[in-house]
Structure formats: structure tokens, C-alpha cells
């Protein structure tokens, strides 16, 4: 994983995904450059205390960095529903909201955006079939296996082969900070094997296991290993800052030219 700085924007890229032609992806932190060597806040979430116009300006800046595709957002509810943007669909606006916590498309120039403040965003791509997905998986989504269900939907709808999928798990609560003090009530017992010391859970490991259970090759999965709560100066963190914190975002987009870099 490495930082890219371009046009006053900073974003993270996974080496495994950056190596694929015809694909753009990035994870945008809570700050951007101000053009004079300093930083300005870069909140991408509505209803977090920032003016909507400012959030949309930030979103447009993010979309432009990705190449200016149609932005597709998810109406995230910590569930396991999946929104599919069909290549034949015609947008009625300059952006799209789909119901679900996972987004899938095989259409190029469509930017799948997941917003987070501690939850995982999990990026998936089948570079042969050219299908991408972006999944919002917090602890509630993890317990509903939204990641595994997304792989199943990619297979059913687009004929994706799981063993070809390249996957990446973004910055999110690590096993150092994913504390569930009421886990005996909130977490089914068959997940208790992911409990580490105290009431801490390793949801990164759970996502990896959910992917491999669907047939993804272990060597095709990258995890950032970056805990949001341990890095509050870089990422918004709900656990660290409460409900009024902002949202950072991850984005994945197929390019029109499958060989383009
Ligand atoms: Zn941590």
C-alpha cells in the first residue's frame, strides 16, 4: 500500500490493484492539500456537520481524480443488501444512490464509492471478466457476511470466477480497537473464535476468511493493516470521535480502455 499525491489530493492505493490495467482505485483520507503546502479537511460524508455544498465539492474533487466517472454511492445501513449498477442502466442524474452496503458493476467509467469512519471498505476486482465491487463492512456487516454475499452476487450475475478475484481490505478498526463489550449478546457464538484479548475482535481476519470461504485465493487478498482509531489524524473514526465525525471514502472504477494505466 502506498500514498499518491496528485493535484493537491492524497490517497492510498494497494499495489495489487494499482498493477492492474484498466482500473482506478483510491482511498481518500480526511485531509487534502490547500495548494500552499498546508492541509484542509476533506470530509466526504453528508449529515456529519459539514455544509452539503462543501461535501459535494469534495466529492467532485475525488471523482475528478478518478477520471470523472459516474459516481455511484450506497445507502449504507450496516446490512447485507447489494446494489448492482447494470451496464445498460442510464443515470437520471449526475450521480446515483443504490440501496445496499455493497456495490457491484461491470460498467466502465462508473465510480463505486463507499464511505467509512472505522468500517471496512473491501475492494474486489475480476480483471478478466472486468467486474468490480466495493463493500461497506462494519462489525454488523461482517456478522452478516456482506463480503461473502458480494462474491456470490458477482458470480451469479456476471460469471465472475472467485479464484481470479483480487481483493483489498481498507483502513478500519483493527483487532487493537474493535471492542465489543456486549459481544455475548451481539455476536453469535460461532464468531467468538475471532475474539482476541479482552473483548476485542479481529474483523480483518474474519473478512479474509469470508473471502477464502467463497474461493478467493489467500494470496489475492491484501489488508491495509491500518487501524482508523489508532490513526485519527489521517482517517475519520467514529469510535474515536463520535457520531459527528466525518467520512472518508474508497473508490474503485473500471476504465473504458481495459489496457489503460
Ligand atoms: Zn487500533
GROMACS .gro file of C-alpha atoms and ligand atoms in nm:
model
  262
    1UNK     CA    1   0.000   0.000   0.000
    2UNK     CA    2   0.138   0.341  -0.090
    3UNK     CA    3   0.045   0.707  -0.086
    4UNK     CA    4  -0.011   0.902  -0.409
    5UNK     CA    5  -0.003   1.281  -0.416
    6UNK     CA    6  -0.159   1.446  -0.719
    7UNK     CA    7  -0.332   1.779  -0.780
    8UNK     CA    8  -0.338   1.862  -0.406
    9UNK     CA    9  -0.503   1.529  -0.329
   10UNK     CA   10  -0.356   1.246  -0.128
   11UNK     CA   11  -0.482   0.892  -0.148
   12UNK     CA   12  -0.377   0.538  -0.074
   13UNK     CA   13  -0.350   0.267  -0.334
   14UNK     CA   14  -0.298  -0.106  -0.295
   15UNK     CA   15  -0.004  -0.229  -0.503
   16UNK     CA   16  -0.200  -0.537  -0.612
   17UNK     CA   17  -0.482  -0.326  -0.758
   18UNK     CA   18  -0.260  -0.047  -0.891
   19UNK     CA   19  -0.078  -0.309  -1.101
   20UNK     CA   20  -0.396  -0.399  -1.291
   21UNK     CA   21  -0.453  -0.219  -1.622
   22UNK     CA   22  -0.790  -0.062  -1.694
   23UNK     CA   23  -0.867   0.007  -1.328
   24UNK     CA   24  -0.856   0.306  -1.093
   25UNK     CA   25  -0.889   0.293  -0.717
   26UNK     CA   26  -0.803   0.506  -0.419
   27UNK     CA   27  -0.873   0.557  -0.051
   28UNK     CA   28  -0.901   0.923   0.043
   29UNK     CA   29  -0.802   1.034   0.395
   30UNK     CA   30  -0.960   1.314   0.598
   31UNK     CA   31  -0.739   1.587   0.455
   32UNK     CA   32  -0.638   1.732   0.122
   33UNK     CA   33  -0.374   1.984   0.022
   34UNK     CA   34  -0.463   2.353   0.023
   35UNK     CA   35  -0.230   2.437  -0.263
   36UNK     CA   36   0.018   2.614  -0.036
   37UNK     CA   37   0.176   2.316   0.132
   38UNK     CA   38  -0.085   2.302   0.409
   39UNK     CA   39  -0.388   2.084   0.474
   40UNK     CA   40  -0.761   2.135   0.463
   41UNK     CA   41  -1.033   1.898   0.591
   42UNK     CA   42  -1.169   1.658   0.331
   43UNK     CA   43  -1.498   1.520   0.459
   44UNK     CA   44  -1.691   1.316   0.202
   45UNK     CA   45  -1.996   1.232   0.414
   46UNK     CA   46  -2.326   1.420   0.426
   47UNK     CA   47  -2.500   1.479   0.760
   48UNK     CA   48  -2.174   1.491   0.954
   49UNK     CA   49  -2.190   1.860   1.040
   50UNK     CA   50  -2.041   2.000   0.720
   51UNK     CA   51  -2.231   2.206   0.466
   52UNK     CA   52  -2.371   1.982   0.189
   53UNK     CA   53  -2.226   2.204  -0.083
   54UNK     CA   54  -1.880   2.167   0.067
   55UNK     CA   55  -1.916   1.788   0.085
   56UNK     CA   56  -2.028   1.773  -0.277
   57UNK     CA   57  -1.735   1.992  -0.381
   58UNK     CA   58  -1.502   1.745  -0.208
   59UNK     CA   59  -1.680   1.455  -0.375
   60UNK     CA   60  -1.641   1.618  -0.717
   61UNK     CA   61  -1.270   1.665  -0.650
   62UNK     CA   62  -1.243   1.295  -0.561
   63UNK     CA   63  -1.438   1.186  -0.870
   64UNK     CA   64  -1.221   1.405  -1.094
   65UNK     CA   65  -0.908   1.240  -0.951
   66UNK     CA   66  -1.052   0.902  -1.052
   67UNK     CA   67  -1.110   1.018  -1.409
   68UNK     CA   68  -1.455   1.171  -1.386
   69UNK     CA   69  -1.682   0.867  -1.398
   70UNK     CA   70  -2.044   0.848  -1.286
   71UNK     CA   71  -2.038   0.841  -0.904
   72UNK     CA   72  -2.244   0.560  -0.753
   73UNK     CA   73  -2.300   0.582  -0.378
   74UNK     CA   74  -2.455   0.326  -0.142
   75UNK     CA   75  -2.736   0.395   0.102
   76UNK     CA   76  -2.533   0.228   0.375
   77UNK     CA   77  -2.729   0.080   0.666
   78UNK     CA   78  -2.481  -0.178   0.805
   79UNK     CA   79  -2.677  -0.451   0.628
   80UNK     CA   80  -2.600  -0.716   0.368
   81UNK     CA   81  -2.802  -0.593   0.068
   82UNK     CA   82  -2.618  -0.546  -0.259
   83UNK     CA   83  -2.672  -0.275  -0.519
   84UNK     CA   84  -2.577  -0.362  -0.877
   85UNK     CA   85  -2.528  -0.089  -1.136
   86UNK     CA   86  -2.610  -0.258  -1.465
   87UNK     CA   87  -2.403  -0.161  -1.768
   88UNK     CA   88  -2.732  -0.092  -1.951
   89UNK     CA   89  -2.865   0.140  -1.681
   90UNK     CA   90  -2.899   0.507  -1.771
   91UNK     CA   91  -2.849   0.758  -1.488
   92UNK     CA   92  -3.121   1.018  -1.440
   93UNK     CA   93  -2.884   1.248  -1.254
   94UNK     CA   94  -2.515   1.327  -1.233
   95UNK     CA   95  -2.486   1.071  -0.955
   96UNK     CA   96  -2.661   0.757  -0.836
   97UNK     CA   97  -2.757   0.618  -0.497
   98UNK     CA   98  -2.821   0.243  -0.472
   99UNK     CA   99  -2.976   0.061  -0.178
  100UNK     CA  100  -2.730  -0.168  -0.009
  101UNK     CA  101  -2.395  -0.185   0.164
  102UNK     CA  102  -2.219  -0.338  -0.135
  103UNK     CA  103  -2.190  -0.203  -0.488
  104UNK     CA  104  -2.108  -0.405  -0.799
  105UNK     CA  105  -2.072  -0.310  -1.163
  106UNK     CA  106  -1.922  -0.428  -1.489
  107UNK     CA  107  -1.969  -0.087  -1.647
  108UNK     CA  108  -1.661   0.127  -1.718
  109UNK     CA  109  -1.643   0.491  -1.608
  110UNK     CA  110  -1.859   0.420  -1.304
  111UNK     CA  111  -1.708   0.516  -0.969
  112UNK     CA  112  -1.826   0.291  -0.686
  113UNK     CA  113  -1.790   0.489  -0.362
  114UNK     CA  114  -1.806   0.355  -0.006
  115UNK     CA  115  -1.783   0.591   0.290
  116UNK     CA  116  -1.633   0.491   0.621
  117UNK     CA  117  -1.538   0.608   0.966
  118UNK     CA  118  -1.400   0.280   1.113
  119UNK     CA  119  -1.589   0.027   0.896
  120UNK     CA  120  -1.402  -0.173   0.636
  121UNK     CA  121  -1.430  -0.097   0.270
  122UNK     CA  122  -1.343  -0.409   0.076
  123UNK     CA  123  -1.249  -0.369  -0.289
  124UNK     CA  124  -1.287  -0.662  -0.529
  125UNK     CA  125  -1.199  -0.693  -0.895
  126UNK     CA  126  -1.210  -0.971  -1.151
  127UNK     CA  127  -0.954  -0.842  -1.401
  128UNK     CA  128  -1.054  -1.095  -1.669
  129UNK     CA  129  -1.432  -1.062  -1.662
  130UNK     CA  130  -1.386  -0.692  -1.572
  131UNK     CA  131  -1.624  -0.667  -1.280
  132UNK     CA  132  -1.561  -0.457  -0.969
  133UNK     CA  133  -1.721  -0.427  -0.627
  134UNK     CA  134  -1.686  -0.203  -0.324
  135UNK     CA  135  -1.824  -0.330   0.006
  136UNK     CA  136  -1.904  -0.150   0.332
  137UNK     CA  137  -1.845  -0.399   0.612
  138UNK     CA  138  -1.852  -0.281   0.971
  139UNK     CA  139  -1.890  -0.532   1.250
  140UNK     CA  140  -2.262  -0.570   1.182
  141UNK     CA  141  -2.196  -0.626   0.812
  142UNK     CA  142  -1.916  -0.867   0.898
  143UNK     CA  143  -2.153  -1.078   1.107
  144UNK     CA  144  -2.395  -1.084   0.810
  145UNK     CA  145  -2.114  -1.187   0.573
  146UNK     CA  146  -2.179  -0.898   0.335
  147UNK     CA  147  -1.833  -0.962   0.186
  148UNK     CA  148  -1.907  -1.327   0.103
  149UNK     CA  149  -2.253  -1.240  -0.029
  150UNK     CA  150  -2.094  -0.986  -0.261
  151UNK     CA  151  -1.867  -1.252  -0.410
  152UNK     CA  152  -2.173  -1.477  -0.455
  153UNK     CA  153  -2.359  -1.195  -0.634
  154UNK     CA  154  -2.061  -1.128  -0.862
  155UNK     CA  155  -2.059  -1.496  -0.955
  156UNK     CA  156  -2.436  -1.521  -1.008
  157UNK     CA  157  -2.481  -1.202  -1.206
  158UNK     CA  158  -2.157  -1.164  -1.400
  159UNK     CA  159  -1.999  -1.512  -1.409
  160UNK     CA  160  -1.703  -1.400  -1.202
  161UNK     CA  161  -1.461  -1.674  -1.100
  162UNK     CA  162  -1.372  -1.628  -0.730
  163UNK     CA  163  -1.022  -1.769  -0.778
  164UNK     CA  164  -0.948  -1.479  -1.013
  165UNK     CA  165  -1.065  -1.207  -0.775
  166UNK     CA  166  -0.810  -0.959  -0.642
  167UNK     CA  167  -0.930  -0.816  -0.308
  168UNK     CA  168  -0.819  -0.543  -0.071
  169UNK     CA  169  -0.934  -0.450   0.279
  170UNK     CA  170  -0.910  -0.081   0.358
  171UNK     CA  171  -0.818   0.109   0.675
  172UNK     CA  172  -1.069   0.030   0.950
  173UNK     CA  173  -1.091  -0.072   1.317
  174UNK     CA  174  -0.816  -0.323   1.383
  175UNK     CA  175  -0.802  -0.601   1.641
  176UNK     CA  176  -0.641  -0.339   1.865
  177UNK     CA  177  -0.961  -0.131   1.881
  178UNK     CA  178  -1.265  -0.333   1.761
  179UNK     CA  179  -1.403  -0.376   2.110
  180UNK     CA  180  -1.749  -0.527   2.156
  181UNK     CA  181  -1.818  -0.526   2.528
  182UNK     CA  182  -2.164  -0.680   2.475
  183UNK     CA  183  -2.037  -0.947   2.239
  184UNK     CA  184  -2.216  -1.223   2.427
  185UNK     CA  185  -2.545  -1.064   2.323
  186UNK     CA  186  -2.436  -0.912   1.990
  187UNK     CA  187  -2.207  -1.170   1.835
  188UNK     CA  188  -2.320  -1.528   1.758
  189UNK     CA  189  -2.104  -1.783   1.938
  190UNK     CA  190  -1.964  -1.928   1.615
  191UNK     CA  191  -1.776  -1.599   1.565
  192UNK     CA  192  -1.618  -1.598   1.909
  193UNK     CA  193  -1.306  -1.758   1.763
  194UNK     CA  194  -1.227  -1.411   1.627
  195UNK     CA  195  -1.213  -1.268   1.978
  196UNK     CA  196  -0.865  -1.165   2.083
  197UNK     CA  197  -0.766  -1.037   2.426
  198UNK     CA  198  -1.042  -0.878   2.630
  199UNK     CA  199  -1.348  -0.800   2.421
  200UNK     CA  200  -1.152  -0.716   2.106
  201UNK     CA  201  -1.235  -0.884   1.776
  202UNK     CA  202  -1.027  -0.936   1.462
  203UNK     CA  203  -1.268  -0.842   1.184
  204UNK     CA  204  -0.983  -0.815   0.934
  205UNK     CA  205  -0.923  -1.188   0.981
  206UNK     CA  206  -1.295  -1.257   0.951
  207UNK     CA  207  -1.312  -1.076   0.615
  208UNK     CA  208  -1.014  -1.272   0.485
  209UNK     CA  209  -1.180  -1.597   0.595
  210UNK     CA  210  -1.513  -1.494   0.439
  211UNK     CA  211  -1.337  -1.427   0.108
  212UNK     CA  212  -1.141  -1.753   0.107
  213UNK     CA  213  -1.458  -1.943   0.201
  214UNK     CA  214  -1.601  -1.824  -0.135
  215UNK     CA  215  -1.296  -1.949  -0.323
  216UNK     CA  216  -1.076  -1.639  -0.329
  217UNK     CA  217  -0.706  -1.729  -0.324
  218UNK     CA  218  -0.537  -1.622   0.003
  219UNK     CA  219  -0.253  -1.472  -0.198
  220UNK     CA  220  -0.501  -1.248  -0.377
  221UNK     CA  221  -0.611  -1.069  -0.061
  222UNK     CA  222  -0.435  -0.759   0.071
  223UNK     CA  223  -0.521  -0.600   0.403
  224UNK     CA  224  -0.408  -0.247   0.476
  225UNK     CA  225  -0.337  -0.330   0.839
  226UNK     CA  226  -0.414   0.034   0.919
  227UNK     CA  227  -0.643   0.092   1.217
  228UNK     CA  228  -0.852   0.407   1.184
  229UNK     CA  229  -0.889   0.466   1.556
  230UNK     CA  230  -0.513   0.443   1.601
  231UNK     CA  231  -0.468   0.700   1.320
  232UNK     CA  232  -0.725   0.972   1.392
  233UNK     CA  233  -0.512   1.240   1.226
  234UNK     CA  234  -0.538   1.052   0.894
  235UNK     CA  235  -0.883   0.890   0.898
  236UNK     CA  236  -1.220   0.977   1.041
  237UNK     CA  237  -1.301   0.746   1.331
  238UNK     CA  238  -1.644   0.701   1.482
  239UNK     CA  239  -1.507   0.514   1.782
  240UNK     CA  240  -1.252   0.784   1.839
  241UNK     CA  241  -1.462   1.094   1.772
  242UNK     CA  242  -1.829   1.002   1.799
  243UNK     CA  243  -2.122   1.040   1.559
  244UNK     CA  244  -2.028   1.388   1.436
  245UNK     CA  245  -1.702   1.271   1.283
  246UNK     CA  246  -1.677   1.294   0.904
  247UNK     CA  247  -1.646   1.017   0.649
  248UNK     CA  248  -1.351   0.918   0.436
  249UNK     CA  249  -1.408   0.721   0.119
  250UNK     CA  250  -1.278   0.449  -0.104
  251UNK     CA  251  -1.343   0.442  -0.475
  252UNK     CA  252  -1.299   0.182  -0.749
  253UNK     CA  253  -1.367   0.235  -1.117
  254UNK     CA  254  -1.314   0.040  -1.437
  255UNK     CA  255  -1.164   0.247  -1.715
  256UNK     CA  256  -1.312   0.243  -2.063
  257UNK     CA  257  -0.978   0.131  -2.205
  258UNK     CA  258  -0.912  -0.214  -2.050
  259UNK     CA  259  -0.540  -0.169  -2.118
  260UNK     CA  260  -0.518   0.189  -1.988
  261UNK     CA  261  -0.298   0.281  -1.695
  262LIG    ZN1  262  -0.642   0.047   1.675
   0.00000   0.00000   0.00000
